[in-house]
Amino acid sequence: MPTIVSVDDSTVPGEGSSRLLLLVSSDNKHIVVEEDIMSRSRFISKQVEGFEATSQRHAILLPFSSFVLNKVIEYCSHYRGYYLLEDDPDAAPPGRSPVREWDQEFLDVDRNMLLRIIKAAHYLEIKSLVGSCARAIADMIRGKTTEEMREILGVENDFTPEEEHSPSSKCTG
Amino acid sequence: MSTTSQLGNILDSALKDGIVSQSRNELLHELSSLHALKSVIESRINALAPVSRLLPEILAHIFSFLEEQLPIPTSSSRYEWDDRIQRTIEQNLGWIKVTHVCRYWRQVALAHPRLWRNVSFGISEQWTKELLNRSGACPITVDLSNTVPQYAWVPLLAEHLSHTQVLRLDKHFPLTELALLSLPAPVLEEFLWLYSSGLFYSPSMFHISKPTTVTLPSPLFSDCAPRLRSIILRGWDNIPWASEQFARLTRLEIHGSEDNPDGSRRLDGPLPREDIATALRSLRNVETLILHWSLPSDQRAFGGLRPIKLPRLTHLSVVDKCPSVILLLQNLVIRAVASTDITISAYSEMDDDDCRSMASLLFAPLRHPLTLRTVEYSTGTEDSILKAWAFSVVGADSADFLANGPHPPYLSLRCPLRANLLFVALPLDGVRVFSIGHTEETWTAQDWRTRLGRCRELEHVLVVSPRSAATLVRALSARLARRAPRPDRGVMFPKLRSIEYASRNRDPAVISVDKMHMAREERGLNRVEVVDLSGPKPWSWIERHKPTREERRSTS
């Protein structure tokens, strides 16, 4: 279990007023990151607001590994300062995330890593990243047969014969 | 054998049958239990799979992309078509294949009504009812275009009109059921009704005459469709313009059809075109206005000299004959930054004087300094048309850029009759991308320099098989090759960075150009690119210079 540590209210040299956050991953790695970078995460933003209310800054414990956390930080760093409609809490829900070329390359990872990233993005409430991951997973299984989908995502056919051939099943397809 | 023994045999046999039947049932029951046990174990295995540990809302999000990309077939005809090309039934299921993968996926899909919002009426009544049931109270899309349901579906639609968000109908909608359109539609946002069929840009090729004159009910949706913002109608005779719905619209499309050669109107076009001119005045909120073959050709229809002001218009598209287009442009006041695309039919039938006066009027809205200018002119095999765009790019070479807002000024000429005239009339000063193909003109390099001389901003040129391509490329590339221009003459096209040339027959004159690169053979087309190479190719250049979403928003 990682220890909760206090963090100085220091700033990054040469970056003006950008403060530092300490993120602690599930494998107990401590990662220091600028607050600006992680401001895309509504979860982190809410945590920071909490710090401001109590005048105390703590490390933020996160339930995923440093490997996944570093990927998320890489994503947030790339889009630092960019406006993405999906991440705007005041904007109307945009529906589908647009295709972003950089995201496609960034998410060209193995299946399990992709699933970990989407879970982390969902936890951190980074909607743009959730959308891009969801699109990548959908692309992975699009046009495949059900058996191929099972193989790709490692699931078994757990329907009983009755469920597979019931009238309601026919209506699902 | 005695009667008693015969009876005994029968009883024995019956007893044996009973035992066999009972044994069989027991075995079936055992098998069923095994199936159930197998299913439970497989479910437990699935619970360990990483994808099964995704929250239902994340999985539903993934399904929503599939739902968008692989929609459920909307009609049984789709099945027939697919069968003909020997696709399996499974491939016809669209996105709902995911409900066949495992129990968890099925549960998630069934628990999210939004995934079922596209309701297909075309396959069977049972299927439609099941979809409506699954969509719950979620706003639904009903698309009945190109669909002929084989059951009494109108009552079903009437029952669910209260949560219909998008309604698309076509000529198969029974005119005896027009009362449907008098019902309130509180969440309806888009209404489309294409009464006739055919292609948008060649209406004369497709005509389906209606047996009677048809009038839409008034008021539409009992004037109780407060969210209705988009109406698209094709082939209607009478449109209830007085309905309050029209004043709230942000998008209106009216598609009529071309007049007969003798000037009389075809039956499947909106007959009282004069009403449209009057109705335009009430479209205070309209942002996108598309009028194809639906304009009057008489100034009286526009009600004198009072201009029509559409302060929120951002996109105007008009296809009609020249007099009607000119009338509209004369009477319309729109924002200078609005995008316009204007297509004039039978342009080649006009004489030179008409063309000159028309061109000055037609391109007047494009002369505003804030307006980016894009013009495409082409003469097809059947008819000649002149298309002018401002603030957008449309064309075979630029299909990728259709949906992405403003672009650099772009001039495209295809088979241009009277191209000479156009070069004089068009506001070419700001053109940065020039594309030309299939011209009959044979101009010298000097001719090209004279015609394009005003294009001081020209950066990229795309040449596709024009007769004068060699001279054009020579005119342009001579300037490219000159690294140190003569100080007394300067450079005609100081910003020119690339020329892209494609021809079926490799032209020696072009091959001799400096810095030419022989490129790949592509579908039998010898493709030669002449690029200064200090800069990128035009299309990738345009792609990179497209404004961001934020820039477009701030512009608008």
XYZ file of C-alpha atoms in Angstrom:
729
model
C 0.000 0.000 0.000
C 1.567 3.344 -0.945
C 2.116 5.891 1.742
C 0.291 9.170 1.559
C 2.905 11.875 1.363
C 2.652 15.628 1.489
C 3.711 17.512 -1.583
C 5.332 20.915 -1.620
C 3.343 23.595 -3.332
C 6.298 24.114 -5.618
C 6.273 25.175 -9.208
C 8.101 23.892 -12.221
C 11.180 25.916 -13.062
C 10.596 28.026 -16.100
C 6.942 27.053 -16.385
C 5.448 29.928 -14.498
C 2.692 28.951 -12.127
C 2.262 25.297 -13.069
C 2.245 23.304 -9.825
C 3.319 19.734 -9.310
C 1.210 16.726 -8.462
C 2.414 13.462 -7.043
C 0.651 10.446 -8.493
C 1.142 7.053 -6.918
C 0.440 3.989 -9.025
C -0.781 0.609 -7.804
C 2.777 -0.749 -8.045
C 3.834 2.013 -5.639
C 5.726 4.114 -8.178
C 5.733 7.830 -7.421
C 5.347 9.990 -10.477
C 5.588 13.771 -10.344
C 3.642 15.568 -13.034
C 2.591 19.117 -13.703
C -0.926 19.969 -12.704
C -1.554 21.591 -16.085
C -0.877 18.346 -17.892
C -3.373 16.395 -15.848
C -6.047 19.084 -15.873
C -7.735 17.155 -18.693
C -8.709 14.577 -16.064
C -11.850 15.618 -14.238
C -10.987 13.188 -11.458
C -7.630 14.885 -10.874
C -9.185 18.338 -11.171
C -11.695 17.467 -8.480
C -8.891 16.174 -6.264
C -6.946 19.400 -6.736
C -10.035 21.432 -5.873
C -10.230 19.382 -2.700
C -6.633 20.258 -1.890
C -7.378 23.928 -2.331
C -10.330 23.680 0.048
C -8.197 22.099 2.761
C -4.935 23.936 1.979
C -3.214 20.538 2.026
C -1.737 18.822 -0.972
C -1.435 15.063 -0.910
C -0.326 12.399 -3.270
C -3.105 10.983 -5.404
C -3.334 7.202 -5.243
C -4.409 5.512 -8.434
C -5.533 1.907 -8.878
C -3.476 1.097 -11.960
C 0.150 0.402 -12.725
C 2.849 2.954 -13.466
C 3.121 1.566 -16.990
C -0.502 2.454 -17.686
C -0.230 5.722 -15.784
C 2.754 6.774 -17.881
C 0.763 6.112 -21.050
C -2.062 8.298 -19.770
C 0.408 11.032 -18.853
C 1.898 10.777 -22.342
C -1.566 11.298 -23.804
C -2.290 14.264 -21.545
C 1.115 15.778 -22.285
C 0.509 15.550 -26.010
C -2.797 17.378 -25.739
C -1.603 19.879 -23.148
C -3.214 23.191 -23.926
C -5.406 21.716 -26.678
C -9.144 22.137 -26.514
C -10.943 18.838 -27.041
C -14.701 19.134 -27.087
C -15.235 15.782 -25.357
C -13.267 16.954 -22.327
C -15.170 20.198 -21.943
C -17.499 19.715 -18.975
C -19.594 22.681 -20.084
C -20.052 21.541 -23.681
C -22.946 19.402 -24.841
C -22.011 15.727 -25.215
C -20.395 15.512 -28.646
C -21.570 11.992 -29.462
C -18.770 10.092 -31.124
C -15.144 11.050 -30.615
C -13.550 12.253 -33.821
C -10.748 10.211 -35.384
C -7.398 11.687 -34.390
C -4.395 10.418 -36.264
C -2.038 10.760 -33.323
C -4.403 8.791 -31.101
C -4.452 5.934 -33.585
C -0.681 5.625 -33.415
C -0.646 6.125 -29.667
C -3.164 3.326 -29.170
C -1.407 0.881 -31.445
C -0.705 -1.375 -28.467
C -1.677 -4.923 -27.554
C -5.218 -5.794 -26.575
C -4.643 -6.031 -22.832
C -2.812 -2.728 -22.692
C -5.630 -1.069 -24.611
C -8.163 -2.422 -22.138
C -6.062 -1.186 -19.219
C -5.762 2.274 -20.752
C -9.495 2.595 -21.294
C -10.179 1.555 -17.713
C -7.651 4.071 -16.441
C -9.060 6.804 -18.671
C -12.553 6.039 -17.417
C -11.357 6.162 -13.814
C -9.598 9.469 -14.417
C -12.628 10.788 -16.349
C -10.712 11.673 -19.504
C -13.552 11.361 -21.989
C -11.511 12.018 -25.093
C -9.176 9.133 -24.269
C -12.075 6.827 -23.378
C -13.619 7.652 -26.763
C -10.419 7.030 -28.686
C -9.830 3.707 -26.892
C -13.440 2.640 -27.463
C -13.056 3.417 -31.145
C -9.804 1.432 -31.287
C -11.424 -1.600 -29.632
C -14.447 -1.322 -31.926
C -12.085 -1.218 -34.926
C -10.429 -4.344 -33.599
C -13.641 -6.399 -33.773
C -15.474 -4.659 -36.606
C -16.303 -6.975 -39.482
C -15.390 -10.091 -37.495
C -17.620 -13.087 -36.886
C -18.781 -13.748 -33.350
C -16.282 -16.584 -33.065
C -13.459 -14.290 -34.198
C -14.574 -11.660 -31.678
C -14.391 -14.264 -28.926
C -10.901 -15.243 -30.013
C -9.676 -11.660 -30.217
C -10.978 -10.675 -26.799
C -10.492 -14.031 -25.075
C -14.072 -14.845 -24.136
C -16.027 -18.105 -24.325
C -19.446 -18.795 -25.755
C -21.339 -19.196 -22.474
C -24.835 -19.412 -23.931
C -26.839 -22.541 -23.296
C -28.361 -24.071 -26.454
C -31.785 -22.782 -25.331
C -30.465 -19.219 -25.045
C -28.844 -19.404 -28.437
C -31.989 -20.617 -30.143
C -34.704 -18.860 -28.148
C -37.022 -16.447 -29.998
C -35.572 -13.507 -28.080
C -32.125 -14.566 -29.214
C -33.334 -14.507 -32.802
C -34.529 -10.991 -32.235
C -31.096 -10.010 -31.035
C -29.967 -11.297 -34.286
C -50.614 -67.370 -30.679
C -53.471 -66.929 -28.222
C -55.245 -63.694 -27.696
C -53.933 -63.547 -24.104
C -50.306 -63.854 -25.136
C -50.784 -61.264 -27.869
C -52.172 -58.849 -25.284
C -49.248 -59.634 -23.003
C -46.756 -58.808 -25.765
C -48.454 -55.520 -26.451
C -48.359 -54.626 -22.753
C -44.717 -55.616 -22.526
C -43.950 -53.513 -25.542
C -45.841 -50.530 -24.115
C -44.023 -50.939 -20.842
C -40.697 -51.087 -22.675
C -41.612 -47.992 -24.686
C -42.471 -46.197 -21.468
C -39.144 -47.177 -19.916
C -37.247 -46.112 -23.025
C -39.068 -42.822 -23.142
C -38.411 -42.220 -19.468
C -34.734 -43.099 -19.883
C -34.490 -40.788 -22.828
C -36.025 -37.947 -20.876
C -33.657 -38.558 -18.011
C -30.690 -38.440 -20.378
C -31.975 -35.277 -22.000
C -32.397 -33.730 -18.584
C -28.856 -34.791 -17.697
C -27.567 -33.289 -20.937
C -29.428 -30.101 -20.250
C -27.886 -29.933 -16.779
C -24.473 -30.471 -18.306
C -25.115 -27.664 -20.789
C -26.158 -25.425 -17.931
C -23.069 -26.420 -15.948
C -20.855 -25.856 -18.996
C -22.442 -22.465 -19.468
C -21.825 -21.526 -15.820
C -18.180 -22.583 -16.057
C -17.726 -20.663 -19.297
C -19.283 -17.609 -17.682
C -16.778 -17.925 -14.845
C -13.948 -18.176 -17.360
C -15.309 -15.084 -19.092
C -15.372 -13.220 -15.801
C -11.598 -13.568 -15.745
C -11.156 -12.137 -19.241
C -9.880 -8.542 -19.197
C -12.660 -7.366 -21.490
C -15.315 -8.689 -19.113
C -13.902 -6.512 -16.368
C -14.807 -3.411 -18.325
C -17.713 -1.533 -16.807
C -21.007 -1.856 -18.718
C -20.934 1.799 -19.727
C -17.483 1.400 -21.294
C -18.582 -1.692 -23.180
C -21.713 0.145 -24.323
C -19.475 2.989 -25.521
C -17.514 0.488 -27.632
C -20.754 -0.941 -29.002
C -21.922 2.554 -29.902
C -19.059 2.850 -32.412
C -20.042 -0.476 -33.940
C -23.673 0.612 -34.009
C -22.649 3.674 -35.987
C -20.404 1.796 -38.402
C -22.441 -1.391 -38.833
C -26.103 -0.377 -38.662
C -28.866 -2.921 -38.517
C -30.209 -3.639 -42.025
C -33.226 -1.438 -42.597
C -35.156 -3.667 -44.955
C -35.598 -7.225 -46.076
C -34.313 -6.240 -49.505
C -30.911 -5.832 -47.929
C -31.044 -9.481 -46.974
C -31.956 -10.496 -50.510
C -29.141 -8.449 -51.921
C -26.708 -9.885 -49.451
C -27.854 -13.427 -50.169
C -27.177 -12.878 -53.824
C -23.572 -12.192 -53.097
C -23.518 -15.133 -50.766
C -22.958 -13.423 -47.518
C -23.797 -15.387 -44.445
C -26.766 -14.435 -42.346
C -24.397 -13.487 -39.564
C -22.797 -10.808 -41.687
C -26.223 -9.257 -42.183
C -26.767 -8.673 -38.524
C -24.827 -5.453 -38.371
C -23.555 -4.445 -34.962
C -25.953 -6.750 -33.092
C -23.557 -9.589 -33.708
C -22.036 -8.516 -30.405
C -25.122 -9.841 -28.613
C -24.125 -13.314 -29.792
C -20.650 -13.239 -28.321
C -21.439 -13.962 -24.671
C -24.072 -13.411 -22.013
C -22.406 -10.339 -20.523
C -22.213 -8.580 -23.855
C -25.846 -9.386 -24.561
C -26.895 -8.080 -21.155
C -24.971 -4.851 -21.685
C -26.386 -4.308 -25.174
C -29.957 -4.923 -24.044
C -29.557 -2.640 -21.033
C -28.595 0.424 -23.099
C -31.624 1.753 -25.022
C -29.540 4.301 -26.917
C -27.882 1.485 -28.825
C -31.307 0.569 -30.239
C -32.372 4.050 -31.254
C -32.207 3.326 -35.000
C -35.476 1.497 -35.478
C -35.806 -0.551 -38.619
C -39.349 -0.964 -39.920
C -38.466 -2.868 -43.050
C -37.787 -6.420 -41.915
C -40.809 -7.653 -39.963
C -43.444 -6.434 -37.559
C -42.076 -8.626 -34.779
C -38.599 -7.188 -35.293
C -39.867 -3.591 -35.320
C -41.834 -4.113 -32.108
C -38.824 -5.716 -30.454
C -36.597 -2.783 -31.463
C -39.142 -0.240 -30.236
C -39.327 -2.139 -26.982
C -35.567 -2.135 -26.575
C -35.219 1.548 -27.375
C -37.506 2.283 -24.410
C -38.228 5.979 -24.074
C -34.962 6.946 -25.773
C -35.304 9.341 -28.735
C -35.394 7.183 -31.853
C -34.529 7.502 -35.521
C -37.081 6.137 -37.958
C -35.722 5.845 -41.463
C -38.338 4.663 -43.931
C -36.570 5.864 -47.035
C -36.102 3.038 -49.528
C -38.230 0.798 -47.337
C -41.571 -0.813 -48.073
C -42.918 -2.409 -44.891
C -45.265 -5.317 -45.519
C -47.502 -4.784 -42.491
C -49.605 -2.075 -40.850
C -46.717 -0.009 -39.588
C -48.272 3.478 -39.557
C -50.161 2.893 -36.241
C -46.901 1.647 -34.768
C -45.116 4.805 -35.873
C -47.982 7.006 -34.663
C -47.711 5.353 -31.254
C -44.009 6.200 -31.027
C -43.963 9.601 -32.764
C -43.812 11.226 -29.337
C -40.201 10.065 -28.901
C -39.104 10.129 -32.527
C -36.096 12.377 -32.983
C -35.445 11.826 -36.683
C -38.138 10.884 -39.197
C -37.252 10.026 -42.792
C -39.947 9.063 -45.285
C -40.088 8.512 -49.013
C -42.633 7.938 -51.758
C -43.737 4.636 -50.200
C -45.485 6.440 -47.374
C -49.237 6.032 -48.025
C -50.812 9.396 -48.747
C -53.972 8.184 -47.017
C -52.044 8.356 -43.761
C -51.034 12.014 -43.930
C -52.861 12.556 -40.623
C -49.747 11.124 -38.991
C -47.989 14.392 -39.737
C -50.614 16.315 -37.800
C -49.701 14.572 -34.550
C -47.466 16.358 -32.036
C -43.813 15.406 -32.252
C -42.248 16.980 -29.163
C -38.695 15.666 -29.616
C -38.544 15.641 -33.406
C -35.406 17.393 -34.665
C -35.137 16.309 -38.303
C -37.870 15.610 -40.821
C -37.070 14.389 -44.304
C -39.548 13.390 -46.979
C -38.354 12.578 -50.454
C -41.447 12.029 -52.497
C -39.786 11.423 -55.829
C -36.615 9.503 -56.400
C -33.624 10.289 -58.526
C -30.275 11.955 -58.465
C -29.875 15.389 -57.009
C -27.769 16.864 -59.742
C -29.352 15.290 -62.775
C -33.043 15.604 -62.122
C -33.905 15.397 -65.790
C -32.670 11.832 -65.888
C -35.116 10.544 -63.287
C -38.761 11.430 -63.233
C -41.547 9.665 -61.456
C -44.808 11.465 -62.018
C -47.199 11.601 -59.145
C -50.829 10.699 -59.802
C -52.201 13.649 -57.869
C -51.175 16.942 -56.433
C -50.096 16.355 -52.887
C -50.266 18.794 -50.028
C -48.556 18.411 -46.709
C -50.884 18.830 -43.723
C -51.067 22.245 -42.160
C -50.019 22.990 -39.532
C -47.248 20.461 -39.656
C -47.134 18.341 -36.476
C -49.903 20.573 -35.082
C -47.198 23.221 -34.640
C -46.039 21.129 -31.707
C -42.524 20.163 -32.719
C -40.498 22.701 -30.729
C -37.159 21.019 -31.413
C -37.637 20.642 -35.147
C -34.685 22.372 -36.814
C -34.188 20.550 -40.104
C -36.678 19.931 -42.899
C -35.712 18.302 -46.176
C -38.393 17.918 -48.839
C -38.174 16.672 -52.375
C -40.927 16.523 -54.953
C -43.696 18.203 -52.958
C -46.393 20.326 -54.560
C -47.693 22.331 -51.641
C -45.694 23.044 -48.554
C -47.393 24.654 -45.526
C -45.092 27.646 -45.293
C -47.402 29.332 -42.835
C -46.597 26.652 -40.291
C -44.603 28.077 -37.397
C -42.138 25.221 -37.688
C -40.421 26.929 -40.602
C -39.543 30.070 -38.644
C -37.512 27.984 -36.188
C -35.594 25.995 -38.774
C -31.834 26.119 -39.010
C -31.706 23.869 -42.078
C -34.078 23.800 -45.018
C -33.645 21.798 -48.203
C -36.143 21.930 -51.030
C -35.461 19.744 -54.048
C -37.694 20.236 -57.050
C -36.929 19.244 -60.589
C -35.759 20.893 -63.746
C -38.330 22.634 -65.955
C -39.361 21.127 -69.249
C -37.585 22.529 -72.299
C -40.718 24.503 -73.233
C -40.662 26.263 -69.879
C -43.566 24.367 -68.322
C -42.928 22.764 -65.007
C -42.626 19.101 -64.459
C -45.238 17.495 -62.274
C -42.900 16.199 -59.640
C -41.432 19.556 -58.708
C -42.858 21.938 -56.131
C -45.385 23.749 -58.305
C -45.890 27.037 -56.496
C -42.261 28.125 -56.544
C -43.418 31.678 -55.964
C -44.353 30.635 -52.418
C -40.746 29.811 -51.703
C -39.647 33.336 -52.458
C -42.208 34.624 -49.964
C -41.400 31.938 -47.432
C -37.695 32.790 -47.454
C -38.527 35.996 -45.605
C -39.773 34.031 -42.618
C -36.644 31.886 -42.284
C -35.062 34.135 -39.702
C -32.969 31.415 -38.073
C -31.927 29.401 -41.070
C -28.215 28.581 -41.212
C -28.179 26.123 -44.109
C -30.413 26.732 -47.103
C -30.423 24.368 -50.067
C -32.694 25.172 -53.001
C -32.406 22.870 -55.975
C -34.775 23.463 -58.866
C -37.225 25.258 -56.666
C -36.792 28.953 -57.429
C -39.176 31.184 -59.350
C -37.949 32.921 -62.468
C -40.162 35.991 -62.121
C -39.080 39.062 -60.150
C -42.688 39.611 -59.052
C -42.426 36.474 -56.937
C -39.851 38.193 -54.768
C -42.274 40.949 -53.905
C -40.646 44.052 -55.270
C -37.328 45.498 -54.221
C -37.341 44.677 -50.496
C -34.356 42.381 -49.947
C -34.578 39.054 -48.178
C -32.329 39.119 -45.117
C -31.024 35.859 -43.729
C -28.687 37.051 -40.978
C -27.717 33.617 -39.686
C -27.108 31.928 -42.996
C -23.745 30.188 -43.124
C -24.260 27.934 -46.126
C -26.271 28.503 -49.282
C -26.535 25.984 -52.094
C -28.499 26.747 -55.237
C -28.968 24.704 -58.390
C -31.157 26.234 -61.066
C -31.213 27.989 -64.388
C -29.414 31.253 -64.697
C -32.386 33.692 -64.492
C -33.638 32.138 -61.276
C -30.212 32.142 -59.692
C -29.632 35.757 -60.641
C -32.999 36.742 -59.179
C -32.192 35.053 -55.913
C -28.752 36.623 -55.663
C -30.208 40.036 -56.449
C -32.794 39.730 -53.681
C -30.779 37.999 -50.999
C -28.729 39.632 -48.267
C -26.395 37.189 -46.537
C -23.316 37.449 -44.409
C -20.065 37.958 -46.267
C -18.496 34.984 -44.550
C -21.296 32.614 -45.519
C -20.324 29.661 -47.646
C -22.088 29.512 -50.976
C -22.179 26.949 -53.690
C -24.046 27.879 -56.779
C -24.634 25.721 -59.816
C -26.087 27.155 -62.983
C -27.507 24.741 -65.490
C -27.284 25.151 -69.250
C -24.564 27.734 -68.884
C -23.300 27.044 -72.377
C -26.673 28.007 -73.902
C -26.172 31.626 -72.942
C -24.411 34.077 -75.202
C -21.223 35.874 -74.225
C -22.956 39.078 -73.104
C -25.320 37.162 -70.833
C -22.386 35.290 -69.405
C -20.483 38.496 -68.671
C -23.378 40.175 -66.870
C -24.240 36.992 -65.043
C -20.677 36.353 -63.958
C -20.245 39.800 -62.466
C -23.435 39.350 -60.469
C -22.808 35.763 -59.573
C -19.385 36.416 -58.211
C -20.209 39.697 -56.516
C -20.784 37.947 -53.181
C -17.363 36.374 -53.548
C -15.556 39.686 -53.773
C -15.789 40.508 -50.122
C -12.249 40.664 -48.721
C -13.101 38.291 -45.891
C -14.529 35.675 -48.190
C -12.355 32.870 -49.403
C -13.073 32.118 -53.015
C -13.527 28.729 -54.556
C -14.861 28.185 -58.022
C -15.411 25.046 -60.013
C -16.640 25.100 -63.573
C -17.325 22.015 -65.596
C -19.196 21.054 -68.720
C -20.584 17.554 -68.633
C -21.638 15.385 -71.529
C -25.350 16.246 -71.312
C -25.355 19.725 -69.999
C -22.948 22.400 -69.029
C -22.975 23.753 -65.574
C -21.141 26.455 -63.755
C -20.479 25.892 -60.104
C -19.144 28.485 -57.772
C -18.199 27.873 -54.211
C -17.063 30.310 -51.664
C -15.537 29.240 -48.435
C -15.439 25.558 -49.185
C -13.869 23.038 -51.479
C -15.853 20.548 -53.477
C -14.621 18.401 -56.288
C -13.358 15.021 -57.281
C -9.865 15.943 -56.226
C -10.843 17.183 -52.850
C -13.549 14.884 -51.546
C -11.659 14.459 -48.311
C -12.102 18.091 -47.463
C -15.837 18.295 -47.941
C -16.907 18.360 -44.349
C -14.189 20.427 -42.856
C -15.075 24.045 -43.302
C -13.127 26.856 -44.923
C -10.123 26.200 -47.111
C -7.655 28.130 -49.136
C -9.057 29.797 -52.235
C -9.329 27.181 -54.889
C -10.091 27.390 -58.596
C -10.976 24.263 -60.505
C -11.847 24.141 -64.192
C -13.108 21.005 -65.928
C -13.885 21.000 -69.663
C -14.370 24.745 -69.460
C -16.138 26.220 -72.449
C -15.692 29.977 -72.430
C -12.827 29.543 -69.991
C -11.340 32.719 -71.406
C -14.395 34.658 -70.324
C -14.289 33.169 -66.880
C -10.676 34.127 -66.381
C -11.716 37.737 -66.927
C -14.855 37.591 -64.792
C -13.651 35.579 -61.846
C -12.011 37.174 -58.819
C -8.783 35.247 -59.084
C -6.520 37.515 -57.115
C -6.566 35.415 -53.978
C -6.501 31.965 -55.548
C -3.862 29.782 -53.959
C -4.739 26.415 -55.483
C -5.554 26.004 -59.168
C -6.759 22.792 -60.772
C -7.563 22.258 -64.426
C -8.583 19.258 -66.461
C -9.855 18.244 -69.899
C -9.879 21.623 -71.561
C -10.299 21.948 -75.310
C -8.414 25.203 -75.391
C -4.920 25.193 -76.865
C -3.145 28.041 -75.190
C 0.505 28.944 -75.335
C 2.652 29.441 -72.290
C 2.233 33.190 -72.761
C -1.571 32.775 -72.865
C -1.459 30.992 -69.551
C 0.750 33.644 -67.998
C -1.696 36.324 -69.157
C -4.698 34.484 -67.739
C -3.144 33.466 -64.467
C -1.066 36.587 -64.098
C -3.391 37.990 -61.452
C -2.916 34.926 -59.258
C -0.063 36.370 -57.258
C -0.941 34.126 -54.348
C -0.836 30.916 -56.397
C 0.959 28.171 -54.470
C -0.134 24.830 -55.924
C -1.327 23.671 -59.312
C -2.933 20.373 -60.219
C -3.145 19.558 -63.931
C -5.226 16.600 -65.151
C -4.972 15.793 -68.864
C -5.667 19.204 -70.333
C -4.756 19.801 -73.941
C -2.623 22.748 -72.945
C -1.033 21.065 -69.992
C 2.426 21.127 -71.446
C 2.325 24.864 -72.061
C 0.797 25.508 -68.671
C 3.409 23.487 -66.879
C 6.114 25.179 -68.913
C 4.704 28.589 -68.060
C 4.677 27.787 -64.403
C 7.754 25.648 -64.016
C 10.056 28.058 -65.820
C 9.540 30.333 -62.884
C 10.112 27.523 -60.472
C 13.421 26.555 -61.936
C 14.776 30.054 -61.790
C 16.371 30.196 -58.391
C 17.573 33.770 -58.771
C 14.945 35.727 -60.704
C 15.973 38.705 -62.715
C 15.642 41.698 -60.424
C 14.096 43.853 -63.145
C 11.247 41.412 -63.846
C 10.543 39.797 -60.528
C 8.705 36.512 -60.325
C 5.247 36.102 -61.763
C 4.145 33.500 -59.238
C 6.382 34.234 -56.281
C 4.648 31.809 -53.954
C 4.326 28.865 -56.335
C 5.635 25.778 -54.626
C 4.363 22.758 -56.507
C 2.830 21.495 -59.698
C 1.194 18.098 -59.822
C 0.637 16.702 -63.260
C -1.238 13.583 -64.372
C -1.629 12.421 -67.948
C -2.463 9.242 -69.776
C 0.135 10.036 -72.393
C 3.454 11.094 -71.079
C 4.282 14.411 -72.619
C 7.925 15.010 -73.593
C 7.560 18.702 -72.994
C 6.633 18.054 -69.417
C 9.270 15.438 -68.850
C 11.972 17.939 -69.672
C 10.968 20.187 -66.807
C 13.573 20.631 -64.084
C 13.234 18.738 -60.835
C 10.642 16.403 -62.265
C 10.078 13.146 -60.544
C 8.810 10.111 -62.355
C 6.330 8.447 -60.101
C 4.384 5.279 -59.827
C 2.042 3.801 -62.388
C -1.380 3.840 -60.886
C -4.338 2.096 -62.527
C -2.838 2.513 -65.943
C -2.364 6.219 -65.423
C 1.164 7.420 -65.971
C 1.522 9.842 -63.170
C 4.163 12.471 -63.346
C 4.714 14.830 -60.514
C 6.505 18.071 -60.962
C 7.227 19.396 -57.551
C 9.524 22.120 -56.389
C 10.086 19.885 -53.403
C 10.916 22.774 -51.158
C 7.272 22.495 -50.204
C 4.769 19.681 -49.805
C 2.120 18.568 -52.284
C -1.000 20.673 -52.480
C -3.483 18.308 -50.847
C -1.344 17.491 -47.881
C -0.625 21.176 -47.658
C -4.313 21.986 -47.561
C -4.860 19.250 -45.002
C -2.279 20.765 -42.711
C -3.611 24.260 -43.137
C -7.176 23.369 -42.407
C -8.377 25.446 -39.511
C -8.922 23.628 -36.262
C -12.374 23.112 -34.882
C -11.767 25.956 -32.472
C -10.706 28.306 -35.237
C -13.831 27.430 -37.197
C -15.957 28.016 -34.157
C -14.350 31.358 -33.458
C -14.790 32.333 -37.124
C -18.444 31.439 -37.062
